[in-house]
XYZ file of C-alpha atoms in Angstrom:
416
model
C 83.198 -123.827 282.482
C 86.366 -125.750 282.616
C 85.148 -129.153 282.369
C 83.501 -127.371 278.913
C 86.973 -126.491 277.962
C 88.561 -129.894 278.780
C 85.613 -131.639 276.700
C 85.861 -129.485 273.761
C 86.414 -131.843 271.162
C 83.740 -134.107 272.758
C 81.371 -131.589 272.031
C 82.467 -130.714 268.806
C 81.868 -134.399 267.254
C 78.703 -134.613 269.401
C 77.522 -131.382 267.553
C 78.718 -132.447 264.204
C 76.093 -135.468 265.281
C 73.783 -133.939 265.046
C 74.076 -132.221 262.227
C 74.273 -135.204 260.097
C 70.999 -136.232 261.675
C 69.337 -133.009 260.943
C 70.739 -133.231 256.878
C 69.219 -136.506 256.613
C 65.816 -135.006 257.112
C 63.799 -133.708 254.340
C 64.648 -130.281 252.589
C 61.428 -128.975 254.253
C 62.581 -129.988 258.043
C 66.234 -128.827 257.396
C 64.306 -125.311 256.717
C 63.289 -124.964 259.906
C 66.891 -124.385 261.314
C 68.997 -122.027 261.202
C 72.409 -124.164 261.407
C 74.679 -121.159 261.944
C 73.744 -121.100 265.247
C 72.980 -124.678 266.077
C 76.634 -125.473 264.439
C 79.467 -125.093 267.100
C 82.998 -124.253 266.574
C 86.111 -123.908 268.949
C 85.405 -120.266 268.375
C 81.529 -120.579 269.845
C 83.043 -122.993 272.919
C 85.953 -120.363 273.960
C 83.036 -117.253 274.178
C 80.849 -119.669 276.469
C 83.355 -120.612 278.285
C 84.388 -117.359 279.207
C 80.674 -116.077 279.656
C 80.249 -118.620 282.064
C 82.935 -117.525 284.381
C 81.581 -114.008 283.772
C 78.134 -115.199 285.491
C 80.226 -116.962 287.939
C 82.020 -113.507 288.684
C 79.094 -111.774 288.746
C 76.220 -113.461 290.074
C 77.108 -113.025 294.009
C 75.785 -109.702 293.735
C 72.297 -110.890 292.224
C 71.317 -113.031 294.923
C 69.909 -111.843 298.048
C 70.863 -108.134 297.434
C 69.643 -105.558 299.121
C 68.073 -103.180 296.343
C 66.717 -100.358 298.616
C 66.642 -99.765 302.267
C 64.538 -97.339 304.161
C 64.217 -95.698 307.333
C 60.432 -95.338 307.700
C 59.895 -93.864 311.145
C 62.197 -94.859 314.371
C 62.638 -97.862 315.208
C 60.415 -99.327 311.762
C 62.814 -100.188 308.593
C 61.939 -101.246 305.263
C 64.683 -103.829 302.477
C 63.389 -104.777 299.347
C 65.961 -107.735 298.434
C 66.418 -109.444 295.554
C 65.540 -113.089 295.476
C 65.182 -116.248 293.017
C 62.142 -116.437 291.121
C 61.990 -120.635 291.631
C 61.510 -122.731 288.271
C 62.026 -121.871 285.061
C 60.715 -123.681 281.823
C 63.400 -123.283 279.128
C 61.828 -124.685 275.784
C 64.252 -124.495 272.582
C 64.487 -125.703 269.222
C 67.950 -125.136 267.461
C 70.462 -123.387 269.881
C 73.178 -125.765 271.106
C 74.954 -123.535 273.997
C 70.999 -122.632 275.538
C 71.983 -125.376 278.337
C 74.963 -124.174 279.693
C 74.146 -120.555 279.109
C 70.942 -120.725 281.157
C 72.004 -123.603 283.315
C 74.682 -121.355 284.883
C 72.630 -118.587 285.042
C 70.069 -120.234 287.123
C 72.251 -122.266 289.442
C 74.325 -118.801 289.943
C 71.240 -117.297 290.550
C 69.519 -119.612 293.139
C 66.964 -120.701 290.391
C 66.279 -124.571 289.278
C 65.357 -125.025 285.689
C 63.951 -127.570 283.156
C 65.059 -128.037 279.277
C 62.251 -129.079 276.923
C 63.887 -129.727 273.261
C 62.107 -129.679 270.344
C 64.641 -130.551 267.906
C 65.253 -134.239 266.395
C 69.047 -133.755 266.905
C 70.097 -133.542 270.691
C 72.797 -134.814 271.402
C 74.992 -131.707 272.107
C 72.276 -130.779 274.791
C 72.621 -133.889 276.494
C 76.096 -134.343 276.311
C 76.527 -130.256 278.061
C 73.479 -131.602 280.438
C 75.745 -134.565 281.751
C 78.491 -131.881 282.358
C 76.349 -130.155 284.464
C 74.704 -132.715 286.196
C 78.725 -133.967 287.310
C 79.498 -130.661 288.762
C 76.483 -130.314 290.703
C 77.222 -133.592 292.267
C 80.569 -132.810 292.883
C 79.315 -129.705 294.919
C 76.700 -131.316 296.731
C 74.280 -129.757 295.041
C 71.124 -132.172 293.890
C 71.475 -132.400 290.438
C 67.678 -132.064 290.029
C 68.138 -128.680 290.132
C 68.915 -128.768 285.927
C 66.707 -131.114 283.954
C 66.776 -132.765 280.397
C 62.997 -133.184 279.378
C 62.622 -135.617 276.476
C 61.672 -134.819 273.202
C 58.429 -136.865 273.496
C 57.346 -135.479 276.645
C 54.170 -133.637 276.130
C 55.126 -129.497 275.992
C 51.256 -128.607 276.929
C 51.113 -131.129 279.782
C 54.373 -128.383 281.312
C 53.177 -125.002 279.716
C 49.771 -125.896 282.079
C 52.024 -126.258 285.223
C 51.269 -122.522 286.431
C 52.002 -123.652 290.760
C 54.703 -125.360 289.223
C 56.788 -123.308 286.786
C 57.279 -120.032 287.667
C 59.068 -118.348 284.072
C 58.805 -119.844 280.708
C 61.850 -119.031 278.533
C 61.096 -119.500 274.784
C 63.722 -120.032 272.322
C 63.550 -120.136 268.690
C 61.576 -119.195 265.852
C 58.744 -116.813 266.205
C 55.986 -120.027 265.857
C 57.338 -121.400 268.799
C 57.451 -118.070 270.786
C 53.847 -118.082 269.332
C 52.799 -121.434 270.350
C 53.884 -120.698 274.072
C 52.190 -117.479 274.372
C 48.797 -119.246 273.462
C 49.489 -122.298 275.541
C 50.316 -120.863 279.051
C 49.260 -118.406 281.589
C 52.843 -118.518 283.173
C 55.122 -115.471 282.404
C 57.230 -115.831 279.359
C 60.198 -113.828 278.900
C 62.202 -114.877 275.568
C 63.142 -114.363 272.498
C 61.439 -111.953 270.468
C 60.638 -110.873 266.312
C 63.955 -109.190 265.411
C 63.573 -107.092 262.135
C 66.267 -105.360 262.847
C 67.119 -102.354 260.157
C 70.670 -100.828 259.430
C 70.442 -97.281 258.227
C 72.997 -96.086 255.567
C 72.812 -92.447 256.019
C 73.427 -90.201 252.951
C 77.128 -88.892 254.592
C 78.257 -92.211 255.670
C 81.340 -93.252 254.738
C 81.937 -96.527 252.120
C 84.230 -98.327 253.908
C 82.384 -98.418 257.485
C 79.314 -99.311 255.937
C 80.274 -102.233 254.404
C 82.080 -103.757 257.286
C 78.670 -102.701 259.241
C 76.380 -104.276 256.665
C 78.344 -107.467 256.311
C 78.862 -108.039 259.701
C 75.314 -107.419 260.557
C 73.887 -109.453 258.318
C 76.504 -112.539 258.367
C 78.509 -113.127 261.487
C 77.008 -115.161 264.295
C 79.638 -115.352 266.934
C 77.437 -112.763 268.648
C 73.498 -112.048 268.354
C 70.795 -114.052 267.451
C 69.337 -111.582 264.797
C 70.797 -110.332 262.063
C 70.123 -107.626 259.939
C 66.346 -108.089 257.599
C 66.142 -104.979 256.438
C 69.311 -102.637 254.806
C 67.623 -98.864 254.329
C 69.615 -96.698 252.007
C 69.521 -92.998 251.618
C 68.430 -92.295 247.876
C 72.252 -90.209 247.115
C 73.834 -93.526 247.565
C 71.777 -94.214 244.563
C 72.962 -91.434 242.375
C 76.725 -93.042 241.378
C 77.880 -96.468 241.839
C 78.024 -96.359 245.439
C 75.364 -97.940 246.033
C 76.200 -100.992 244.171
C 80.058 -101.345 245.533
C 77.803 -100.960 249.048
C 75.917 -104.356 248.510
C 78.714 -106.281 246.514
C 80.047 -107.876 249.859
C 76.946 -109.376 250.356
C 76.619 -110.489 247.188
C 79.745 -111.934 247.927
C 78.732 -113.911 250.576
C 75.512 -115.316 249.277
C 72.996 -113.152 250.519
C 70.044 -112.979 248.769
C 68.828 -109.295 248.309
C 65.274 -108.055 247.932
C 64.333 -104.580 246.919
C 61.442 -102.747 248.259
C 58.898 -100.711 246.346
C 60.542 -97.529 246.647
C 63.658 -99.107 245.892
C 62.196 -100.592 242.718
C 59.890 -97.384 241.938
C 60.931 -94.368 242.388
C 64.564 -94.765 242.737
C 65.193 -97.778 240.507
C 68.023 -96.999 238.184
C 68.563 -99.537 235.577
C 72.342 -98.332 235.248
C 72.799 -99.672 238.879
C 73.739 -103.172 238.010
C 73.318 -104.477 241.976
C 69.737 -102.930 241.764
C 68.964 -104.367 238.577
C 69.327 -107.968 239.801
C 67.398 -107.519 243.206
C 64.006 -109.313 243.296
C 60.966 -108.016 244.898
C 60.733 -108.215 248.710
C 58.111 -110.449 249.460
C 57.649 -108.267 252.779
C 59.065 -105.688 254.867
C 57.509 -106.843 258.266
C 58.933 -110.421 258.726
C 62.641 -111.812 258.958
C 64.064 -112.923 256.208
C 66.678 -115.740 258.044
C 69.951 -116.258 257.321
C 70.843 -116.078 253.793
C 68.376 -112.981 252.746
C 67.179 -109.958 253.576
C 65.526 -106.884 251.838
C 66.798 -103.782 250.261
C 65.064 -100.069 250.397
C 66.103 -96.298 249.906
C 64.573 -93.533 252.125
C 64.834 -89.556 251.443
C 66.162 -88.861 254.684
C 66.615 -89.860 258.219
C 63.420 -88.834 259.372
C 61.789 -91.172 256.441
C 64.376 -93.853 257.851
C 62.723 -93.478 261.684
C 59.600 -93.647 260.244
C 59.868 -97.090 258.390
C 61.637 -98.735 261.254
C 59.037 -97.734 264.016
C 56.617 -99.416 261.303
C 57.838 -101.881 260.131
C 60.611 -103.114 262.491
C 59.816 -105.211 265.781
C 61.930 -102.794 267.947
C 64.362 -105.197 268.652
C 67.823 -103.600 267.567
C 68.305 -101.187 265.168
C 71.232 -99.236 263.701
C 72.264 -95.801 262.056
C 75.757 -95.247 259.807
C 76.415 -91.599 259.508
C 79.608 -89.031 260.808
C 76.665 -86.765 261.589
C 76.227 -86.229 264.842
C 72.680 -84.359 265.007
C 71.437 -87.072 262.906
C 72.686 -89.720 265.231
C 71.492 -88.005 268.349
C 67.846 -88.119 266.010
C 67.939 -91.295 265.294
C 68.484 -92.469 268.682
C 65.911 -89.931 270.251
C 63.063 -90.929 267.981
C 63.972 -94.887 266.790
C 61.569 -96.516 269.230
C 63.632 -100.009 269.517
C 64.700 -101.560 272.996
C 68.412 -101.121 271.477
C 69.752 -98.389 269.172
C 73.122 -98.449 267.671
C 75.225 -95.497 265.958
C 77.926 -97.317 263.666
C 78.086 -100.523 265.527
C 76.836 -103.744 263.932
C 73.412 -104.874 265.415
C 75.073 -108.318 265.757
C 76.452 -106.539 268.961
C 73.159 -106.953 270.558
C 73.873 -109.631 272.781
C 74.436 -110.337 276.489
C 77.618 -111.299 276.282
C 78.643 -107.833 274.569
C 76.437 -106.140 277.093
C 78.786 -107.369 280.399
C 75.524 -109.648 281.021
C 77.459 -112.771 280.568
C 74.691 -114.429 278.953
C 71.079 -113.874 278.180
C 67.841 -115.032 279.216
C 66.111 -113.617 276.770
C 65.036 -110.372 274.811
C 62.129 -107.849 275.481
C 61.293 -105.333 273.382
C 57.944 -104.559 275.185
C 58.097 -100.979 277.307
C 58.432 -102.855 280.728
C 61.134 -102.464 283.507
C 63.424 -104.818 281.727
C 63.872 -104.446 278.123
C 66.749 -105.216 275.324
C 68.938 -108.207 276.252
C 68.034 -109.700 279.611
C 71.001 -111.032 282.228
C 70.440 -112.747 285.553
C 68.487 -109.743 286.783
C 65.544 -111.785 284.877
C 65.371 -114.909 286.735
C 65.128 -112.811 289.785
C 62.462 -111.181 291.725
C 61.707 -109.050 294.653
C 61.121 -109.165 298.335
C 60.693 -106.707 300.760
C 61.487 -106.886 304.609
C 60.009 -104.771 306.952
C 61.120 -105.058 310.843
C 59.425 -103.130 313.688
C 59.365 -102.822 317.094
C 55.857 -103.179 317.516
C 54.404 -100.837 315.003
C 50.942 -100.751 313.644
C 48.972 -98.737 311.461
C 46.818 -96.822 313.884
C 49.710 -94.879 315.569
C 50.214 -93.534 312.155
C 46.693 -92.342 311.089
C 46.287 -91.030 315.089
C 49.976 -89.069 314.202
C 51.603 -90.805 317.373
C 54.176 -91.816 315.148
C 55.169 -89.763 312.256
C 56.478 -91.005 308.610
C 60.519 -90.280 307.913
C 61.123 -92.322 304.799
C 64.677 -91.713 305.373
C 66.520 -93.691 302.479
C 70.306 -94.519 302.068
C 72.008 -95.828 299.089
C 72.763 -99.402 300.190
C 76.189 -99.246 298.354
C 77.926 -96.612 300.216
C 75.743 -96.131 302.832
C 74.734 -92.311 302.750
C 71.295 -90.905 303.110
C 69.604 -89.933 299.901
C 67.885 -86.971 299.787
C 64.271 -86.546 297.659
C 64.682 -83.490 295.940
């Protein structure tokens, strides 16, 4: 983390590298990244540097911990630990901090791991590689244990090492996430779809919603996904509200896109922000980072609905001073992450105390939302005896006590 600090401006005109590389390339290629996050700034470097020292902090407790511990009968206990889950494949297309991020997180973690890039323009990866590589020499550890594949290395030839690699950490666009999936039987835990929605609730008030909306759509200090879909209750619609709520964006060059309802039934052609809003061209996908679509609801319950349909259940955020329509909203919003007047750009490891991210997973599983170091671990349990064996159970000569204690403080816990 501090030899990142020391080499800032190295890294800065190594970044801005590659970004003339990746202008020179046709308008078509350029398309294909989102250069807010692939751009660095002195900003970008001091929040990695200090989420690196945050892992550092942190991961002692990940490795090797004892989870649960268990008195099964006398003299027979039972550990479940947490250990390294071995090699991880981390393929990527546009993000330039991915190799330090996950580079600490699996050396703090016990873990080796191997970069695949698939962008033209690498030399900020290579150059935060080499800084790596240096300070696992000078701590005697091999610096094999973080790898720089080349861009012409052949991805399929890795995604097919399954007694190899033991996680495969996607990140970038939803093709590549796609491409993975249907390449490789080895468990993939990575970036997700983000439609994420921000609700503007009828009672909410102007101010906080724009800052919300703005901020959720435009900054990129923090999050990966930004806000695709604004949803509006129709009263915002019935005075100029509505259209002093999208002017910042305007503002800032986002491109808005109305939605049939929007268009329809609550189209006012005396709203001069509505009038000018073209027709989404969908309300399932992401829109990126200059864009995003526009629709009113009737009420909160009509707001739930539309997100659990159309969103990716990713993050998703309500704007109201209400507070039963808050607690509804994050009862029935069926998203990994919910926020109540917080900007969805928020939904981030680093905000979460997780240091850094391995990925996101919005699938109903043990881990969901952002993922820390707790996913490049796995589990092992320990049981010693004194000679036990199964037939002194089922003959009752010995007798089951499952007699657990919280391996924090140390006292027993008690089923109720």
């Amino acid at each position: 983390a501090k030899e990142i600090g020391r080499k800032q401006d190295v890294i800065l005109s190594a970044n801005a590298d590659d970004l003339a590389v990746i202008n020179t390339l046709p308008p078509e290629e350029i398309a294909k990244y989102d250069l807010r996050h692939f751009t660095l700034n002195k900003r970008k470097i001091k929040s990695l540097v200090q989420g690196i020292e945050h892992i550092a902090f942190t991961a002692a407790n990940a490795v090797f911990n004892n989870n649960k511990w268990c008195k099964v009968t006398d003299g027979l206990y039972l550990e479940q630990q947490s250990v390294p889950m071995g090699v991880a494949l981390c393929v990527y297309e546009t993000h330039a901090d991915i190799v330090p991020q996950l580079g600490a997180m699996c050396i703090a973690s016990g873990n080796a791991i191997m970069f695949k890039p698939m962008a033209e323009a690498n030399k900020t990866s290579t150059l935060f590689h080499s800084i790596i590589v240096d300070a696992l020499t000078a701590n005697g550890i091999s610096p094999n244990a973080v790898m720089m594949l080349h861009k012409r290395d052949d991805l399929e030839e890795f995604l097919a090492l399954h007694d190899q690699v033991d996680l495969v950490i996607p990140r970038g666009s939803v093709q590549l996430l796609t491409q993975v999936e249907d390449s490789t039987k080895i468990p993939i835990l990575g970036d997700s779809a983000g439609v994420c929605h921000v609700y503007v609730h009828a009672d909410a008030d102007l101010e906080t919603a724009q800052r919300i909306v703005l901020d959720s759509k435009c900054e990129t200090s923090l999050g990966q996904y930004g806000m695709q879909t604004l949803l509006v209750h129709a009263n915002w619609l019935e005075d100029d509200r509505f259209d002093q709520l999208i002017a910042p964006l305007h503002k800032a060059g986002v491109a808005l896109h109305s939605g049939p309802r929007l268009r329809g039934k609550y189209y006012r052609k005396e709203s001069q922000a509505a009038h000018t809003l073209t027709p989404a061209r969908s309300l399932h996908g992401e829109y990126g980072t200059h864009a995003c679509a526009v629709e009113v609801v009737g009420s909160v319950s009509e707001a739930i609905a539309h997100i659990n349909e159309y969103g990716s259940h990713h993050t998703d955020c309500v704007i109201t001073q209400d507070e039963m329509v808050s607690k509804q909203f994050s009862r029935e919003v069926e998203s990994a992450c919910v926020f109540v007047n917080a900007s969805v750009r928020l939904s981030d490891g680093y905000s979460f105390g997780l240091g850094a991210e391995v990925g996101v997973n919005t699938s109903k599983g043990p881990l969901r939302g952002p993922v820390g170091i707790e996913g490049l671990m796995t589990a092992k349990w320990t049981l010693k005896g004194k000679g036990h064996i199964a037939a002194d159970f089922a003959s009752g000569q010995d007798i089951y006590i499952h007699e657990k204690k919280c391996v924090t403080c140390g006292l027993q816990i008690r089923d109720n």
